[in-house]
mmCIF file with all atom_site columns, C-alpha atoms in Angstrom:
data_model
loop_
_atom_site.group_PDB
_atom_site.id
_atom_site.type_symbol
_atom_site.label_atom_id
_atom_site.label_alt_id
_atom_site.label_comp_id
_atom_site.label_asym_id
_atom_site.label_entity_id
_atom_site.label_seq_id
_atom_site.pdbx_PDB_ins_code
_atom_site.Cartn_x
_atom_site.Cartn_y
_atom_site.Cartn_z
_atom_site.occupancy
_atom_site.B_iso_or_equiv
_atom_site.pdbx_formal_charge
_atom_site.auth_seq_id
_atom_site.auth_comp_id
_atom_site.auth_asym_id
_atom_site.auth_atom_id
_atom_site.pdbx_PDB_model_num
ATOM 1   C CA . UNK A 1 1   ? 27.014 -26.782 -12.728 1.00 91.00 ? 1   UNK A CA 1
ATOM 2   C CA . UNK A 1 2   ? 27.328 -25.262 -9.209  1.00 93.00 ? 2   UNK A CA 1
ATOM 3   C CA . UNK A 1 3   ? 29.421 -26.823 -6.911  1.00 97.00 ? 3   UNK A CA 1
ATOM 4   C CA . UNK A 1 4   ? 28.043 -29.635 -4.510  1.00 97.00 ? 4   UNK A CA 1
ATOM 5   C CA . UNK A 1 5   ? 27.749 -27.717 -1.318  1.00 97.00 ? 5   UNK A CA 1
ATOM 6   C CA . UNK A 1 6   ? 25.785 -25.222 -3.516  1.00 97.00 ? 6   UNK A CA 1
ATOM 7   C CA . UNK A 1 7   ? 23.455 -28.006 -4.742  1.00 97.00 ? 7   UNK A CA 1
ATOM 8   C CA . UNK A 1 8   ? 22.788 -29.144 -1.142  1.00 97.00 ? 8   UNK A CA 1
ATOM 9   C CA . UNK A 1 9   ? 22.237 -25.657 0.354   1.00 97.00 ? 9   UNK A CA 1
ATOM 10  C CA . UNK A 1 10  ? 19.770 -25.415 -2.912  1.00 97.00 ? 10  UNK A CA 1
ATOM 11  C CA . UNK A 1 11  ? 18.012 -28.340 -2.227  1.00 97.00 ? 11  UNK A CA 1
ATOM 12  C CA . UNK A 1 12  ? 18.010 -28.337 1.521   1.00 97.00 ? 12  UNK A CA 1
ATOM 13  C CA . UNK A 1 13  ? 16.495 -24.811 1.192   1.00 97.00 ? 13  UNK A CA 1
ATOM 14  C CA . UNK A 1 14  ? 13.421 -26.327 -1.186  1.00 97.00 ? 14  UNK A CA 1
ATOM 15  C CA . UNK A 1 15  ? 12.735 -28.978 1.750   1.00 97.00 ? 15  UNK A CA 1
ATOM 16  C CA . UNK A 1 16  ? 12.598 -26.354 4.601   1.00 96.00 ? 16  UNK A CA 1
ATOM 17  C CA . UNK A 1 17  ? 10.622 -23.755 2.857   1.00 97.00 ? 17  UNK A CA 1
ATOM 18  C CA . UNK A 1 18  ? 7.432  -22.718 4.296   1.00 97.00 ? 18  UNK A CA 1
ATOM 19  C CA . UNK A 1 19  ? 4.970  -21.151 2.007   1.00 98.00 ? 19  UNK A CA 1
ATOM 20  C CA . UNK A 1 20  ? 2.488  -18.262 2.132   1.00 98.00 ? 20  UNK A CA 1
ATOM 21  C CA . UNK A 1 21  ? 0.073  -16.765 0.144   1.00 98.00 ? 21  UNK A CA 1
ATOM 22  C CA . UNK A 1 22  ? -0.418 -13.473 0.162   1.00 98.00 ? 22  UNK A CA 1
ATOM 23  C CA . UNK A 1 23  ? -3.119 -11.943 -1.835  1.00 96.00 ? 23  UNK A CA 1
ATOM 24  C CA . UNK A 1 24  ? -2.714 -14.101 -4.785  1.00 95.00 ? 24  UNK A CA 1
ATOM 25  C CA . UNK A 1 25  ? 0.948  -14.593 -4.429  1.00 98.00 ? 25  UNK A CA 1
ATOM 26  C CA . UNK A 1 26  ? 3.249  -17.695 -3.414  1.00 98.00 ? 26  UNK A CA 1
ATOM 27  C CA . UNK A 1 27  ? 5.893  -16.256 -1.088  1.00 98.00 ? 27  UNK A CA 1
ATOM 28  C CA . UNK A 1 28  ? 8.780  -18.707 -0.029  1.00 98.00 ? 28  UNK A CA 1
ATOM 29  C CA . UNK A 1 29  ? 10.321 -18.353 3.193   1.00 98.00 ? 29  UNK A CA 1
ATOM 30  C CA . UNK A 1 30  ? 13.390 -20.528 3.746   1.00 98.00 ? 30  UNK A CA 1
ATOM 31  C CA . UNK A 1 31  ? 16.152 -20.870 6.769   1.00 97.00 ? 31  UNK A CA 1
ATOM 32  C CA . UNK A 1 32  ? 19.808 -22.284 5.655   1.00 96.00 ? 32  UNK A CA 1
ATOM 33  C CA . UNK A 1 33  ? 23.614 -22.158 6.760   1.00 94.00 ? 33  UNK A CA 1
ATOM 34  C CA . UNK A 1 34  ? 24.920 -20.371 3.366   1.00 94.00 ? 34  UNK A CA 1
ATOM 35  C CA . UNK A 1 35  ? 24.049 -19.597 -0.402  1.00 97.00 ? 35  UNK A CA 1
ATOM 36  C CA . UNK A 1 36  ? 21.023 -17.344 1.017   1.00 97.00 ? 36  UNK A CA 1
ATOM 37  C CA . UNK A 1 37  ? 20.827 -15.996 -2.619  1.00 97.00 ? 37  UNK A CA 1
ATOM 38  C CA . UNK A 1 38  ? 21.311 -19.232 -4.735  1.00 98.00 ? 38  UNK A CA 1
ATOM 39  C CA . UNK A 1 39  ? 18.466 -20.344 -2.498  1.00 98.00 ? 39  UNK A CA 1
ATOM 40  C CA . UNK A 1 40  ? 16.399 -17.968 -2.946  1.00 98.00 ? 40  UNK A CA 1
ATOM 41  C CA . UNK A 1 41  ? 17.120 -17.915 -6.816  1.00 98.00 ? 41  UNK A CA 1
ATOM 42  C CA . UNK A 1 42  ? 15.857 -21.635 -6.823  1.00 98.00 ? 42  UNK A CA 1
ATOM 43  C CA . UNK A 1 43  ? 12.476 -21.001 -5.314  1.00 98.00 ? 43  UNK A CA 1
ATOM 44  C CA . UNK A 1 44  ? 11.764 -18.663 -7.649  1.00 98.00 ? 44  UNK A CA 1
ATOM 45  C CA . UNK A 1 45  ? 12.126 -20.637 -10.338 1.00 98.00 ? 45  UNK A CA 1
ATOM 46  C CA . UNK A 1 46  ? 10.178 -23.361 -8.457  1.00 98.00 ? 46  UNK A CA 1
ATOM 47  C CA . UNK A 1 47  ? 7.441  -21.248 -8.628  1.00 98.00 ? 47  UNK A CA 1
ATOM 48  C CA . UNK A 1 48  ? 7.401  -18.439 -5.749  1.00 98.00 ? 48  UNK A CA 1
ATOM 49  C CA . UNK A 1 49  ? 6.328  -15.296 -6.456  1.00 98.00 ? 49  UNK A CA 1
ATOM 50  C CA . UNK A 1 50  ? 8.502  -13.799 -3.697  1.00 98.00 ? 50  UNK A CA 1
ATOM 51  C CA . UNK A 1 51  ? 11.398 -15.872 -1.840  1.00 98.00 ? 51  UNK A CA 1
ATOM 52  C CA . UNK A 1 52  ? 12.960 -14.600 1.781   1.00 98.00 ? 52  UNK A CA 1
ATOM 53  C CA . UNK A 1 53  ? 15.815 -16.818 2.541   1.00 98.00 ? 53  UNK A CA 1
ATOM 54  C CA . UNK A 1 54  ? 17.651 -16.417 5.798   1.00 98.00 ? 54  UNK A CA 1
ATOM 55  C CA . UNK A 1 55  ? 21.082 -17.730 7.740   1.00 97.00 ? 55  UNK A CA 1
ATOM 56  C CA . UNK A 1 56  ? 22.966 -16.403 10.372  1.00 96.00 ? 56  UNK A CA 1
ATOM 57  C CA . UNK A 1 57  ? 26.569 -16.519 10.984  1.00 90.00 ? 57  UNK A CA 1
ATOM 58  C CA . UNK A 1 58  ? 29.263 -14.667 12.941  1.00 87.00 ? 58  UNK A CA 1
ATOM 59  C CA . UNK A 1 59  ? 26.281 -12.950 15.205  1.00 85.00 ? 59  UNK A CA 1
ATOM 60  C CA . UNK A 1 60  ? 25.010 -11.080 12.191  1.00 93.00 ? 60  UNK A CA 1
ATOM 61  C CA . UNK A 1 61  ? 21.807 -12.434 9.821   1.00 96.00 ? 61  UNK A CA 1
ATOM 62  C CA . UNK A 1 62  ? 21.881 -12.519 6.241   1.00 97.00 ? 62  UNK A CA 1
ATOM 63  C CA . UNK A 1 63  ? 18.276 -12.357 4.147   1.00 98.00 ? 63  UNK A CA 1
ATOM 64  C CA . UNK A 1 64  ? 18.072 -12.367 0.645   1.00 98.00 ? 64  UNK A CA 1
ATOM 65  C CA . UNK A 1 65  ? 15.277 -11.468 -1.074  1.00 98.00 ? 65  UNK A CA 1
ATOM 66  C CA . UNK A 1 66  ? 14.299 -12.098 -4.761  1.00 98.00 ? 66  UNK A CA 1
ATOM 67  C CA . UNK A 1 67  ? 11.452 -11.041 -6.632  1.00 98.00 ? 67  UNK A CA 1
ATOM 68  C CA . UNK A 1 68  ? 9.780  -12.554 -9.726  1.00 98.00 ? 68  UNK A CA 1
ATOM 69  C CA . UNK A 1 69  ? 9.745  -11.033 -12.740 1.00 98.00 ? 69  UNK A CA 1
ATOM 70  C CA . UNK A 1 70  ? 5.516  -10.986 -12.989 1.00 98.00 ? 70  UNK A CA 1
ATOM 71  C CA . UNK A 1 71  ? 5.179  -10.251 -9.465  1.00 98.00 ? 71  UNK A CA 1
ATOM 72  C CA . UNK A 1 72  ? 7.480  -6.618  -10.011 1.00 98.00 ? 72  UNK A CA 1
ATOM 73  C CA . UNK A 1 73  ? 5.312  -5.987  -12.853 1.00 98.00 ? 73  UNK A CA 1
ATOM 74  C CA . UNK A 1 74  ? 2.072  -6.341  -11.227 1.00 98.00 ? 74  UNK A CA 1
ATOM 75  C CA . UNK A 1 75  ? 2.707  -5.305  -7.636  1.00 98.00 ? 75  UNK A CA 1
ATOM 76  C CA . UNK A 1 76  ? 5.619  -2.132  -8.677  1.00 98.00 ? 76  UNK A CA 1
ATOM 77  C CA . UNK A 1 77  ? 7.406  -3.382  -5.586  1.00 98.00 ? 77  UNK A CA 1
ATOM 78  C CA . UNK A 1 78  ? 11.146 -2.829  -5.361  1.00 98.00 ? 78  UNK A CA 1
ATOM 79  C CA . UNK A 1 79  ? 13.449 -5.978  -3.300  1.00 98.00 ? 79  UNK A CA 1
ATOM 80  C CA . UNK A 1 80  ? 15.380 -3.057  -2.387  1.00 98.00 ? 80  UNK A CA 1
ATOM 81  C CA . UNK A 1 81  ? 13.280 0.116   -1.913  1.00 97.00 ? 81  UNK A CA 1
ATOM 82  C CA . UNK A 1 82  ? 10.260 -2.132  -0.445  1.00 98.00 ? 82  UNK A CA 1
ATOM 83  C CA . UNK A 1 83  ? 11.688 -4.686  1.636   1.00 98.00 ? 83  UNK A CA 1
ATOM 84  C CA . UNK A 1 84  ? 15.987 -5.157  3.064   1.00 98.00 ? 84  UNK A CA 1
ATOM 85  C CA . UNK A 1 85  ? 15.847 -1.249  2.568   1.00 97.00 ? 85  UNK A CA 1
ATOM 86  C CA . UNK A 1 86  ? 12.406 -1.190  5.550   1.00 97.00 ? 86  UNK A CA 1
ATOM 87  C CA . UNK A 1 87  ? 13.908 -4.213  7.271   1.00 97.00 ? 87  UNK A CA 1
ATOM 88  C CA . UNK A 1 88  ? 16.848 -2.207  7.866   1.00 97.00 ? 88  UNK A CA 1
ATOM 89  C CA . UNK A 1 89  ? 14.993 0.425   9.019   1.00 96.00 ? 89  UNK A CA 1
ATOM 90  C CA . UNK A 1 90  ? 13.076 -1.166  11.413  1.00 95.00 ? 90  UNK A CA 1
ATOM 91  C CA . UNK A 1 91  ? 15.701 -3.462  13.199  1.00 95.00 ? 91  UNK A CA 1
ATOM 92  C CA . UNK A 1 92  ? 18.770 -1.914  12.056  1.00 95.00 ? 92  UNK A CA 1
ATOM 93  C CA . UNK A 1 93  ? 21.663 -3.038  9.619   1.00 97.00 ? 93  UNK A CA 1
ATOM 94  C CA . UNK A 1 94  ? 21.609 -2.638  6.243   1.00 97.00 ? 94  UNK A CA 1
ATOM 95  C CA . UNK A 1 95  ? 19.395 -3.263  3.244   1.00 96.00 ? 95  UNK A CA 1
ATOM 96  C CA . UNK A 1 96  ? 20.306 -2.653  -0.548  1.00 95.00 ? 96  UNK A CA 1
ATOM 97  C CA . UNK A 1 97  ? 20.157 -4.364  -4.007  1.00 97.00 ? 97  UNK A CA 1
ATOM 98  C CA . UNK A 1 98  ? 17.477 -3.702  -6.715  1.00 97.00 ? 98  UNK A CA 1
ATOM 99  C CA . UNK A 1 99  ? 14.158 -4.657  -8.373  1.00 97.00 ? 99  UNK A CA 1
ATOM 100 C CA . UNK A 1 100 ? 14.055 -8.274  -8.524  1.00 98.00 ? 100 UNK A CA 1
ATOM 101 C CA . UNK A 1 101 ? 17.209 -8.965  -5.588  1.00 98.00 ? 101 UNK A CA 1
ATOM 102 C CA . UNK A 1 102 ? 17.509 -7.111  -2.402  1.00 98.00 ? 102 UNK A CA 1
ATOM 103 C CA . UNK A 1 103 ? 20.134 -8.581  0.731   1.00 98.00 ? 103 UNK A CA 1
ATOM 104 C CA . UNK A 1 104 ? 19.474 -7.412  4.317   1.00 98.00 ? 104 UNK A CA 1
ATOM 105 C CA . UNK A 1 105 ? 22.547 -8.087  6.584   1.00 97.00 ? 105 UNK A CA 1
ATOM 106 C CA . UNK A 1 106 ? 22.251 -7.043  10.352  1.00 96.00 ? 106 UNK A CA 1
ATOM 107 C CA . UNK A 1 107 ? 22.391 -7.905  13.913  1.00 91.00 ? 107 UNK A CA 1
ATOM 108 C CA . UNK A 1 108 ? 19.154 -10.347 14.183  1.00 89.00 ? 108 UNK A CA 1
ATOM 109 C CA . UNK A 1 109 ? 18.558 -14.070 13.846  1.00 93.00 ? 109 UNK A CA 1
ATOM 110 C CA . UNK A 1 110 ? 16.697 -15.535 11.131  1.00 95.00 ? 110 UNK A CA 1
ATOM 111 C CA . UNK A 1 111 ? 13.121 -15.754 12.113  1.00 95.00 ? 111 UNK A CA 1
ATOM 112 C CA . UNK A 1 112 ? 13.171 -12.218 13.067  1.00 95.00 ? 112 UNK A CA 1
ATOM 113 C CA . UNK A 1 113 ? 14.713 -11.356 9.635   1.00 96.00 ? 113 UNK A CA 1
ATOM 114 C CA . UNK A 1 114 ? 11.896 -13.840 7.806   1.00 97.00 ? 114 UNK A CA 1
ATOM 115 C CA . UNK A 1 115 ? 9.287  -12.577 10.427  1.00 97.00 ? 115 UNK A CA 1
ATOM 116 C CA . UNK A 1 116 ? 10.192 -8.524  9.410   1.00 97.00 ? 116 UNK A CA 1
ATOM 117 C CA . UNK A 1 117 ? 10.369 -8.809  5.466   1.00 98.00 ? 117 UNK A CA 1
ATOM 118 C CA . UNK A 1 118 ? 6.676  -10.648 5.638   1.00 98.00 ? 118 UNK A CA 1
ATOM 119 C CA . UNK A 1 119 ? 5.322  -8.410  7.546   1.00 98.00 ? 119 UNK A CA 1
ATOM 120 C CA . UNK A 1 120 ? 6.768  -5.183  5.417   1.00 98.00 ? 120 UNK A CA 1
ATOM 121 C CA . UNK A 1 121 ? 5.642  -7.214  2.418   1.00 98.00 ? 121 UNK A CA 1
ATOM 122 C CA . UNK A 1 122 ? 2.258  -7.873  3.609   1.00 98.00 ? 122 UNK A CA 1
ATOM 123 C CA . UNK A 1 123 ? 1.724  -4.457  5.010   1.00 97.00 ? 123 UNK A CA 1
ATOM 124 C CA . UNK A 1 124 ? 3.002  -2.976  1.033   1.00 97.00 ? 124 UNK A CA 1
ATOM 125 C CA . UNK A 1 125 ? 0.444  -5.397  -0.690  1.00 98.00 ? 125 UNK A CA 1
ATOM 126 C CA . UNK A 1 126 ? -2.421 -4.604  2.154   1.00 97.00 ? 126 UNK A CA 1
ATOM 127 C CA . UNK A 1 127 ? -2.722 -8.246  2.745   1.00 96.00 ? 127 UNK A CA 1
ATOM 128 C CA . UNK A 1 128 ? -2.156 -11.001 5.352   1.00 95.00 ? 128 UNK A CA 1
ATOM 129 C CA . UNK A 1 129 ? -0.255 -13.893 4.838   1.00 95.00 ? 129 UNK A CA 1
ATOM 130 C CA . UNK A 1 130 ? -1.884 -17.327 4.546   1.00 95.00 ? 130 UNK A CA 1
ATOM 131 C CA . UNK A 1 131 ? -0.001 -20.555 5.379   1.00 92.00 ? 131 UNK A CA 1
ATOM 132 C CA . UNK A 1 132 ? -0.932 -22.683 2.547   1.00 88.00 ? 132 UNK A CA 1
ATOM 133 C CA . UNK A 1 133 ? -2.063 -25.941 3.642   1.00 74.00 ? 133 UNK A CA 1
#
Protein backbone atom coordinates (compact mmCIF):
# COMPACT_ATOMS: atom_id res chain seq x y z
CA UNK A 1 0.00 0.00 0.00
CA UNK A 2 1.40 3.50 -0.76
CA UNK A 3 2.00 5.66 1.90
CA UNK A 4 -0.81 8.13 3.16
CA UNK A 5 0.40 11.34 1.68
CA UNK A 6 0.53 9.28 -1.58
CA UNK A 7 -3.12 8.18 -1.13
CA UNK A 8 -4.22 11.81 -0.58
CA UNK A 9 -2.22 13.35 -3.47
CA UNK A 10 -4.02 10.24 -5.44
CA UNK A 11 -7.26 11.02 -4.43
CA UNK A 12 -7.10 14.76 -4.27
CA UNK A 13 -5.86 14.54 -7.91
CA UNK A 14 -9.25 12.34 -8.95
CA UNK A 15 -11.42 15.31 -7.32
CA UNK A 16 -9.64 18.17 -9.23
CA UNK A 17 -9.42 16.56 -12.56
CA UNK A 18 -11.02 18.19 -15.40
CA UNK A 19 -11.89 16.06 -18.32
CA UNK A 20 -11.77 16.35 -22.11
CA UNK A 21 -12.64 14.52 -24.93
CA UNK A 22 -10.78 14.58 -27.69
CA UNK A 23 -11.84 12.75 -30.73
CA UNK A 24 -13.11 9.78 -28.99
CA UNK A 25 -10.72 9.91 -26.15
CA UNK A 26 -11.06 10.77 -22.26
CA UNK A 27 -8.04 12.94 -21.45
CA UNK A 28 -7.51 13.81 -17.66
CA UNK A 29 -6.00 16.93 -16.75
CA UNK A 30 -5.17 17.29 -13.05
CA UNK A 31 -3.23 20.14 -10.81
CA UNK A 32 -1.53 18.80 -7.36
CA UNK A 33 1.42 19.68 -4.86
CA UNK A 34 3.44 16.22 -5.45
CA UNK A 35 3.16 12.51 -6.77
CA UNK A 36 2.50 14.12 -10.41
CA UNK A 37 3.10 10.51 -11.70
CA UNK A 38 1.20 8.35 -9.07
CA UNK A 39 -1.56 10.75 -10.06
CA UNK A 40 -1.51 10.44 -13.22
CA UNK A 41 -1.10 6.53 -12.94
CA UNK A 42 -4.54 6.59 -11.04
CA UNK A 43 -6.55 8.30 -13.71
CA UNK A 44 -5.60 6.02 -16.02
CA UNK A 45 -6.77 3.31 -14.43
CA UNK A 46 -9.96 5.29 -13.64
CA UNK A 47 -10.57 5.30 -17.05
CA UNK A 48 -8.59 8.19 -19.03
CA UNK A 49 -7.30 7.56 -22.11
CA UNK A 50 -4.57 10.18 -21.64
CA UNK A 51 -3.75 11.86 -18.08
CA UNK A 52 -1.59 15.38 -17.81
CA UNK A 53 -0.94 15.96 -14.22
CA UNK A 54 0.83 19.10 -13.15
CA UNK A 55 2.56 20.82 -9.79
CA UNK A 56 4.96 23.34 -9.39
CA UNK A 57 7.57 23.74 -6.86
CA UNK A 58 10.89 25.53 -6.34
CA UNK A 59 9.93 27.98 -9.52
CA UNK A 60 10.13 25.06 -11.88
CA UNK A 61 6.75 22.88 -13.13
CA UNK A 62 6.59 19.30 -13.18
CA UNK A 63 3.95 17.43 -15.81
CA UNK A 64 3.65 13.95 -16.09
CA UNK A 65 2.11 12.40 -18.70
CA UNK A 66 0.81 8.78 -19.05
CA UNK A 67 -0.66 7.09 -21.83
CA UNK A 68 -3.05 4.09 -21.96
CA UNK A 69 -2.18 1.09 -23.24
CA UNK A 70 -5.28 1.10 -26.13
CA UNK A 71 -4.89 4.64 -26.74
CA UNK A 72 -0.77 3.97 -27.91
CA UNK A 73 -2.07 1.27 -29.96
CA UNK A 74 -4.63 3.09 -31.80
CA UNK A 75 -3.31 6.64 -31.98
CA UNK A 76 0.93 5.43 -32.42
CA UNK A 77 1.54 8.41 -30.17
CA UNK A 78 4.69 8.41 -28.06
CA UNK A 79 4.36 10.31 -24.09
CA UNK A 80 7.79 11.12 -24.92
CA UNK A 81 8.39 11.73 -28.66
CA UNK A 82 4.71 13.37 -28.95
CA UNK A 83 4.13 15.35 -26.01
CA UNK A 84 7.05 16.51 -22.72
CA UNK A 85 9.56 16.04 -25.73
CA UNK A 86 7.18 19.23 -27.95
CA UNK A 87 6.33 20.84 -24.63
CA UNK A 88 9.88 21.27 -24.12
CA UNK A 89 10.32 22.54 -27.26
CA UNK A 90 7.94 25.04 -27.26
CA UNK A 91 8.41 26.66 -23.72
CA UNK A 92 11.67 25.33 -22.86
CA UNK A 93 12.95 22.72 -20.19
CA UNK A 94 13.04 19.36 -20.67
CA UNK A 95 10.85 16.49 -21.83
CA UNK A 96 11.78 12.66 -21.83
CA UNK A 97 10.37 9.21 -20.82
CA UNK A 98 8.72 6.67 -23.22
CA UNK A 99 5.56 5.21 -24.81
CA UNK A 100 3.04 5.05 -22.21
CA UNK A 101 5.03 7.79 -19.46
CA UNK A 102 6.63 10.96 -20.49
CA UNK A 103 7.72 13.92 -17.50
CA UNK A 104 8.17 17.55 -18.66
CA UNK A 105 10.08 19.62 -16.00
CA UNK A 106 10.72 23.40 -16.80
CA UNK A 107 10.40 26.95 -15.92
CA UNK A 108 6.37 27.40 -16.27
CA UNK A 109 3.42 27.09 -13.93
CA UNK A 110 0.94 24.48 -14.21
CA UNK A 111 -1.81 25.68 -16.40
CA UNK A 112 0.65 26.64 -18.94
CA UNK A 113 2.22 23.13 -18.70
CA UNK A 114 -1.61 21.46 -18.83
CA UNK A 115 -2.58 24.24 -21.40
CA UNK A 116 0.77 23.19 -23.84
CA UNK A 117 0.55 19.24 -23.68
CA UNK A 118 -3.41 19.63 -24.79
CA UNK A 119 -2.83 21.62 -27.27
CA UNK A 120 0.32 19.42 -28.78
CA UNK A 121 -2.00 16.49 -28.16
CA UNK A 122 -4.90 17.88 -29.89
CA UNK A 123 -2.94 19.32 -32.72
CA UNK A 124 -1.16 15.28 -33.13
CA UNK A 125 -4.75 13.71 -33.13
CA UNK A 126 -6.22 16.72 -35.52
CA UNK A 127 -8.87 17.32 -33.00
CA UNK A 128 -10.19 19.87 -30.46
CA UNK A 129 -10.75 19.23 -27.07
CA UNK A 130 -14.27 19.03 -25.63
CA UNK A 131 -15.02 19.73 -21.94
CA UNK A 132 -17.26 16.95 -21.12
CA UNK A 133 -20.24 18.10 -19.42
Amino acid sequence: TPPFSERVARLKGALRSQVVKVNDFLVALSEIGSFEASVARSLLSLGADVALVASERGGKCRLSVRLSKGFIERTGLSASRDITSEVANRIGGKGGGHDAAGSYVGPCNTSRALREALLVLSSKLAAKAVPLR
